[in-house]
Coordinates of C-alpha atoms in Angstrom, one line a residue:
X1 CA 26.7 -14.2 -9.4
X2 CA 23.9 -16.6 -8.7
X3 CA 20.6 -14.8 -9.6
X4 CA 18.4 -17.8 -9.2
X5 CA 16.4 -16.3 -6.4
X6 CA 13.2 -14.7 -7.7
X7 CA 12.5 -11.0 -7.2
X8 CA 10.6 -10.5 -3.9
X9 CA 8.7 -7.7 -5.2
X10 CA 9.5 -3.4 -7.1
X11 CA 0.4 17.4 -1.1
X12 CA 0.6 22.2 -2.4
X13 CA -1.5 25.2 -1.3
X14 CA -2.8 26.3 2.0
X15 CA -0.8 24.9 4.9
X16 CA -2.9 22.7 7.1
X17 CA -2.1 22.6 10.9
X18 CA 0.1 19.6 11.7
X19 CA -2.0 17.3 14.0
X20 CA -0.3 15.4 16.8
X21 CA 0.8 11.9 16.0
X22 CA -2.0 9.3 16.3
X23 CA -2.4 5.6 15.5
X24 CA -3.5 5.1 11.9
X25 CA -6.4 2.6 11.5
X26 CA -5.6 0.5 8.4
X27 CA -8.4 -2.0 8.9
X28 CA -5.8 -4.8 9.5
X29 CA -4.9 -5.7 13.1
X30 CA -1.4 -6.6 12.0
X31 CA -0.8 -3.0 10.9
X32 CA -2.0 -1.3 14.1
X33 CA 0.5 0.6 16.1
X34 CA 1.8 -1.0 19.3
X35 CA -0.3 0.6 22.0
X36 CA 2.5 -0.1 24.5
X37 CA 5.0 2.1 22.6
X38 CA 3.1 5.3 21.4
X39 CA 5.1 7.5 19.1
X40 CA 6.9 10.4 20.6
X41 CA 5.4 13.9 20.3
X42 CA 7.5 15.8 17.7
X43 CA 9.1 19.0 18.6
X44 CA 7.7 22.2 17.0
X45 CA 10.2 22.1 14.1
X46 CA 10.0 18.4 13.4
X47 CA 7.6 18.6 10.5
X48 CA 9.1 21.7 8.8
X49 CA 9.5 21.1 5.1
X50 CA 6.9 18.3 5.0
X51 CA 4.2 19.3 2.5
X52 CA 1.0 20.7 4.0
X53 CA -2.3 19.6 2.5
X54 CA -5.8 21.2 3.0
X55 CA -9.1 19.5 2.9
X56 CA -9.9 21.6 -0.2
X57 CA -6.9 20.1 -2.0
X58 CA -8.0 16.5 -1.1
X59 CA -11.4 17.3 -2.5
X60 CA -10.0 18.6 -5.7
X61 CA -9.1 15.4 -7.4
X62 CA -9.3 14.6 -11.1
X63 CA -10.5 11.4 -12.7
X64 CA -11.0 9.7 -16.1
X65 CA -11.8 6.3 -17.5
X66 CA -10.7 4.4 -20.6
X67 CA -13.2 2.4 -22.6
X68 CA -11.8 -0.6 -24.3
X69 CA -12.4 -4.2 -25.3
X70 CA -14.3 -6.1 -22.7
X71 CA -11.8 -8.9 -23.1
X72 CA -8.8 -6.7 -22.1
X73 CA -8.8 -6.3 -18.4
X74 CA -7.8 -3.3 -16.3
X75 CA -4.8 -4.5 -14.4
X76 CA -2.9 -1.5 -13.2
X77 CA -2.5 2.3 -13.3
X78 CA 0.6 4.4 -12.9
X79 CA 1.6 8.1 -12.5
X80 CA 2.5 9.7 -15.9
X81 CA 5.1 12.0 -14.5
X82 CA 3.3 15.2 -15.5
X83 CA 0.5 15.5 -12.9
X84 CA -1.7 12.7 -14.3
X85 CA -2.1 9.0 -14.6
X86 CA -1.9 6.1 -17.2
X87 CA -4.1 3.1 -17.4
X88 CA -2.5 -0.3 -18.1
X89 CA -4.6 -3.1 -19.6
X90 CA -4.0 -6.6 -20.7
X91 CA -5.3 -10.1 -21.2
X92 CA -2.1 -12.2 -21.2
X93 CA -1.7 -11.7 -25.0
X94 CA -2.5 -8.1 -25.8
X95 CA -1.0 -5.2 -23.7
X96 CA -2.3 -1.7 -23.9
X97 CA -1.4 1.7 -22.3
X98 CA -4.0 4.4 -22.3
X99 CA -3.4 8.1 -21.6
X100 CA -5.7 10.7 -20.3
X101 CA -5.6 12.5 -23.7
X102 CA -7.6 9.5 -25.1
X103 CA -4.8 7.9 -27.0
X104 CA -3.7 4.3 -26.5
X105 CA -0.7 2.2 -27.4
X106 CA -1.0 -1.5 -28.0
X107 CA 1.6 -4.4 -28.1
X108 CA 1.0 -8.1 -28.7
X109 CA 2.6 -11.2 -27.3
X110 CA 3.2 -9.4 -24.0
X111 CA 2.0 -11.0 -20.8
X112 CA 2.4 -8.2 -18.3
X113 CA 4.2 -4.9 -17.9
X114 CA 5.9 -3.6 -14.8
X115 CA 5.6 0.3 -14.7
X116 CA 7.8 2.7 -12.7
X117 CA 7.1 6.4 -12.2
X118 CA 9.7 8.7 -13.6
X119 CA 10.2 12.5 -14.0
X120 CA 8.2 13.4 -17.1
X121 CA 6.9 9.9 -17.9
X122 CA 6.8 6.2 -17.1
X123 CA 9.4 3.6 -17.7
X124 CA 8.5 -0.1 -17.6
X125 CA 9.7 -3.6 -18.4
X126 CA 7.8 -6.1 -20.5
X127 CA 7.2 -9.7 -19.6
X128 CA 6.8 -11.6 -23.0
X129 CA 4.5 -14.6 -23.3
X130 CA 7.3 -16.9 -24.5
X131 CA 10.1 -17.8 -22.1
X132 CA 12.6 -17.6 -24.9
X133 CA 11.5 -14.1 -26.0
X134 CA 13.7 -11.1 -24.9
X135 CA 12.6 -8.4 -22.5
X136 CA 12.7 -4.7 -23.4
X137 CA 12.2 -1.4 -21.7
X138 CA 9.6 1.1 -22.8
X139 CA 9.4 4.8 -22.0
X140 CA 6.1 6.6 -22.3
X141 CA 6.4 10.4 -22.4
X142 CA 3.8 12.0 -20.2
X143 CA 3.0 15.2 -22.1
X144 CA 2.8 13.6 -25.6
X145 CA 2.0 10.0 -25.0
X146 CA 4.9 9.1 -27.3
X147 CA 6.4 5.7 -26.6
X148 CA 10.0 4.7 -27.1
X149 CA 11.0 1.1 -27.1
X150 CA 14.6 0.2 -26.2
X151 CA 16.6 -2.7 -27.8
X152 CA 16.0 -6.2 -26.5
X153 CA 18.0 -7.2 -23.4
X154 CA 20.6 -9.9 -23.9
X155 CA 19.6 -11.8 -20.7
X156 CA 16.5 -12.0 -18.5
X157 CA 15.9 -9.1 -16.0
X158 CA 15.6 -10.8 -12.6
X159 CA 15.4 -7.8 -10.3
X160 CA 14.9 -4.1 -10.5
X161 CA 14.9 -0.9 -8.4
X162 CA 13.8 2.6 -9.2
X163 CA 16.5 5.4 -9.0
X164 CA 15.0 8.2 -6.9
X165 CA 17.0 10.7 -9.0
X166 CA 15.4 9.2 -12.2
X167 CA 15.9 6.0 -14.1
X168 CA 16.2 2.4 -13.1
X169 CA 18.7 -0.3 -12.0
X170 CA 18.3 -3.9 -13.1
X171 CA 20.2 -7.1 -12.4
X172 CA 20.3 -9.6 -15.3
X173 CA 20.4 -13.3 -15.1
X174 CA 24.0 -13.3 -16.3
X175 CA 25.0 -11.2 -13.2
X176 CA 25.2 -7.9 -15.0
X177 CA 24.1 -4.8 -13.1
X178 CA 22.7 -2.1 -15.5
X179 CA 21.8 1.5 -15.0
X180 CA 19.2 3.2 -17.2
X181 CA 18.3 6.8 -17.5
X182 CA 14.7 8.2 -17.3
X183 CA 14.0 7.1 -21.0
X184 CA 15.6 3.6 -20.6
X185 CA 18.9 4.4 -22.3
X186 CA 21.8 2.5 -20.8
X187 CA 24.1 4.6 -18.6
X188 CA 26.5 2.0 -17.6
X189 CA 26.8 -1.8 -17.2
X190 CA 28.8 -3.7 -14.6
X191 CA 29.4 -7.4 -14.0
X192 CA 28.9 -8.0 -10.3
X193 CA 30.4 -11.0 -8.5
X194 CA 28.9 -12.0 -5.1
X195 CA 29.4 -15.3 -3.3
X196 CA 25.7 -16.1 -2.7
X197 CA 22.3 -15.8 -4.4
X198 CA 21.2 -12.3 -5.1
X199 CA 18.6 -11.1 -2.5
X200 CA 17.9 -7.4 -3.1
X201 CA 19.0 -4.4 -5.1
X202 CA 18.2 -0.8 -4.1
X203 CA 19.1 2.8 -5.1
X204 CA 19.4 5.7 -2.7
X205 CA 18.6 9.4 -3.2
X206 CA 22.1 10.1 -4.3
X207 CA 22.0 7.5 -7.1
X208 CA 24.2 4.9 -5.3
X209 CA 23.2 1.3 -5.7
X210 CA 23.4 -1.5 -3.1
X211 CA 23.2 -5.2 -3.9
X212 CA 22.7 -7.8 -1.2
X213 CA 23.3 -11.6 -1.3
X214 CA 22.1 -13.8 1.5
X215 CA 23.2 -17.3 2.4
X216 CA 26.6 -19.0 2.8
X217 CA 28.7 -16.0 1.7
X218 CA 32.5 -15.4 1.8
X219 CA 31.9 -14.0 5.3
X220 CA 30.5 -17.2 6.7
X221 CA 27.3 -19.4 6.8
X222 CA 23.9 -17.7 6.9
X223 CA 25.3 -14.1 6.5
X224 CA 24.4 -11.2 4.2
X225 CA 27.0 -9.8 1.8
X226 CA 26.8 -6.3 0.4
X227 CA 28.3 -4.3 -2.4
X228 CA 27.9 -0.6 -3.1
X229 CA 28.2 0.8 -6.6
X230 CA 28.3 4.6 -6.9
X231 CA 26.3 6.7 -9.3
X232 CA 29.0 6.5 -12.0
X233 CA 29.1 2.7 -11.9
X234 CA 32.2 2.4 -9.9
X235 CA 32.0 -0.6 -7.4
X236 CA 33.4 -0.7 -3.9
X237 CA 34.5 -3.9 -2.1
X238 CA 32.2 -6.6 -0.8
X239 CA 31.4 -6.2 2.9
X240 CA 29.6 -8.1 5.7
X241 CA 26.2 -6.4 5.7
X242 CA 24.6 -8.6 8.4
X243 CA 26.2 -11.3 10.5
X244 CA 22.9 -13.3 10.6
X245 CA 20.7 -13.5 7.5
X246 CA 17.0 -13.0 8.4
X247 CA 14.6 -15.5 6.8
X248 CA 12.3 -14.2 4.2
X249 CA 12.4 -12.0 1.0
X250 CA 14.3 -8.7 1.1
X251 CA 13.4 -5.2 0.0
X252 CA 15.7 -2.2 0.0
X253 CA 13.9 1.2 0.3
X254 CA 15.4 4.6 -0.1
X255 CA 15.8 6.9 2.9
X256 CA 14.7 10.5 2.6
X257 CA 18.1 12.0 2.2
X258 CA 20.6 9.3 1.5
X259 CA 21.1 5.6 2.3
X260 CA 18.7 2.6 2.4
X261 CA 16.5 0.7 4.7
X262 CA 16.2 -3.1 4.5
X263 CA 12.8 -4.7 5.0
X264 CA 12.3 -8.4 5.4
X265 CA 9.0 -10.1 4.4
X266 CA 8.4 -13.4 6.2
X267 CA 4.7 -13.7 6.9
X268 CA 4.8 -10.1 8.2
X269 CA 7.2 -7.2 7.3
X270 CA 10.0 -6.3 9.7
X271 CA 12.8 -3.7 9.3
X272 CA 16.1 -5.4 9.7
X273 CA 18.8 -2.8 9.0
X274 CA 19.8 0.7 7.7
X275 CA 22.7 1.4 5.4
X276 CA 24.4 4.8 5.1
X277 CA 25.3 5.7 1.5
X278 CA 28.5 3.9 0.3
X279 CA 29.4 2.9 3.9
X280 CA 30.5 -0.8 4.0
X281 CA 28.4 -1.8 7.0
X282 CA 24.9 -2.0 8.3
X283 CA 23.3 -0.6 11.5
X284 CA 20.0 -1.3 13.3
X285 CA 16.9 0.1 11.6
X286 CA 15.3 3.1 13.5
X287 CA 12.5 2.2 15.9
X288 CA 9.9 4.4 14.2
X289 CA 9.8 2.1 11.2
X290 CA 8.1 -0.6 13.3
X291 CA 5.0 1.6 13.7
X292 CA 2.8 0.4 10.9
X293 CA 5.5 -1.8 9.5
X294 CA 3.2 -3.5 7.0
X295 CA 2.4 -0.3 5.2
X296 CA 4.4 0.9 2.2
X297 CA 7.1 3.5 2.9
X298 CA 7.4 5.9 0.0
X299 CA 10.0 8.7 -0.2
X300 CA 8.5 12.1 -0.8
X301 CA 9.9 14.2 -3.7
X302 CA 12.9 16.2 -2.8
X303 CA 13.6 14.0 0.3
X304 CA 11.0 16.0 2.4
X305 CA 9.9 12.9 4.3
X306 CA 7.8 9.8 3.7
X307 CA 4.3 8.9 2.5
X308 CA 2.8 5.8 4.2
X309 CA -0.5 4.8 2.7
X310 CA -3.1 2.4 4.1
X311 CA -6.3 1.0 2.7
X312 CA -9.4 -0.6 4.3
X313 CA -12.1 -2.5 2.4
X314 CA -15.5 -1.5 3.6
X315 CA -18.4 -3.8 2.8
X316 CA -18.1 -5.6 -0.5
X317 CA -16.6 -3.1 -2.9
X318 CA -15.7 0.2 -1.2
X319 CA -12.1 1.1 -0.5
X320 CA -11.2 3.7 2.1
X321 CA -7.7 5.1 1.8
X322 CA -5.6 7.4 4.0
X323 CA -1.9 8.2 4.3
X324 CA 0.4 9.3 7.1
X325 CA 3.1 11.9 6.4
X326 CA 6.4 11.5 8.2
X327 CA 9.4 13.7 8.5
X328 CA 12.8 12.5 7.4
X329 CA 13.5 11.5 11.0
X330 CA 10.2 9.5 11.2
X331 CA 8.1 12.0 13.2
X332 CA 4.4 11.7 12.4
X333 CA 3.2 14.9 10.7
X334 CA -0.5 14.1 10.2
X335 CA -2.8 11.7 8.4
X336 CA -4.5 12.5 5.1
X337 CA -8.0 11.1 4.7
X338 CA -8.6 10.6 1.0
X339 CA -12.3 11.1 0.0
X340 CA -14.4 8.1 -0.9
X341 CA -17.2 8.4 -3.5
X342 CA -20.1 6.2 -4.4
X343 CA -18.4 5.5 -7.7
X344 CA -15.4 3.9 -6.0
X345 CA -16.5 0.3 -6.4
X346 CA -13.6 -2.1 -6.6
X347 CA -13.2 -5.8 -6.0
X348 CA -9.6 -5.4 -4.9
X349 CA -8.4 -2.6 -2.7
X350 CA -4.9 -1.4 -3.7
X351 CA -2.6 1.1 -2.1
X352 CA -2.2 4.7 -3.3
X353 CA 0.8 5.3 -5.6
X354 CA 3.1 8.3 -5.5
X355 CA 4.6 9.8 -8.7
X356 CA 8.1 11.4 -9.0
X357 CA 6.3 14.8 -9.3
X358 CA 4.3 14.3 -6.1
X359 CA 1.1 13.2 -7.9
X360 CA -1.0 10.7 -5.9
X361 CA -2.7 8.1 -7.9
X362 CA -5.6 5.9 -6.7
X363 CA -6.6 2.9 -8.8
X364 CA -10.4 2.6 -8.8
X365 CA -11.1 -0.6 -10.7
X366 CA -13.3 -1.3 -13.7
X367 CA -16.9 -1.2 -14.8
X368 CA -18.9 -2.6 -17.8
X369 CA -20.9 0.2 -19.4
X370 CA -23.0 0.7 -22.5
X371 CA -25.4 -1.4 -24.5
X372 CA -24.4 -4.9 -25.6
X373 CA -24.9 -5.7 -29.3
X374 CA -25.3 -3.0 -31.9
X375 CA -27.0 0.1 -30.4
X376 CA -28.9 2.4 -32.8
X377 CA -27.9 5.9 -33.6
X378 CA -30.4 7.3 -31.1
X379 CA -29.3 5.0 -28.2
X380 CA -28.0 7.2 -25.4
X381 CA -25.8 4.5 -24.0
X382 CA -22.1 4.5 -24.9
X383 CA -20.6 1.6 -26.9
X384 CA -20.5 -1.5 -24.8
X385 CA -17.1 -2.2 -23.2
X386 CA -15.0 -2.4 -20.1
X387 CA -14.1 1.0 -18.6
X388 CA -10.9 1.3 -16.6
X389 CA -11.2 4.1 -14.0
X390 CA -8.5 6.0 -12.3
X391 CA -8.4 9.0 -9.9
X392 CA -5.5 11.2 -9.0
X393 CA -4.4 14.4 -7.2
X394 CA -2.0 16.4 -9.5
X395 CA 1.3 17.2 -7.8
X396 CA -0.3 17.1 -4.3
X397 CA 3.0 16.4 -2.5
X398 CA 5.6 18.2 -4.6

């Protein structure tokens, strides 16, 4: 299988009344809802099961910061799987994971680290500095901060997808599809043969994997070939997924209950198809996906619906964030306005993240604090360094 194509990418408590659907202002004209096609009014039962969130819950966030070497940047944060968040730092040579307990884990000769939220922790993949260095998976246990490094991979990992049931799928450069459990242990490994370059891999809520290849496939020129692999690693037969391959990079996103949606990024994001679990054909994507198509579409824990965050940069350094909740059928079930504080300064406004346990994590950026040099014992300033800040709402959407 040709894998030369690069990877295109990887709320509890008092029930609040469900407001009527309304356009979500994301601060980006390309993300505005089409005024000519307003969303349908949901029926009274459309939002049953979607988590309700009160203003008191939104105000009850937690936050912490990690002080570290001023030369090691704050480049990411991630849910820790147990109601909190991790801070990831690096400078292209040294990589560090900091936990809210104050402990930190450090590796060297690692360029970056791609983290995925898992039940009970975080599972990620390293990107070594040297091209000839092997990659490996790392699991960080949320409650203890204990890290477990798995053996080196035999070939480069070129594409991954998170399993909504826990774990990860990865396609290696030699054409192998691998399934990992929550801790990064290999569950099964399967050589996959497709007739065109790999374009996407996705895992649905039942643990079934779909791989797509676009180009001149066995089904004809400029087509999309698909292959389902069930949760036990048993493959089906290649099938014609799309008769015309859309231009752009592909992403497969899990549906609330089962199956996958196909998004295509080509200047703007469009939704090209939907695939029922293990069914060897595609169908048109539902129309509701086009409303706010540019925003991420994240599956709520338990398949209760979807979480669609948006972010607007206000002035030079303030990020305003909100998120729309959707039912499994795409009905709008209200918008959550996440509070903004005066300490939210950030040069880059990033989207909210959603953990496997329903924790919402907001990256807040970094700040230099303390006294440069060697402060005396009576100096009230903390030791000079770069503080990485993160804010989160524990299990808000479980």
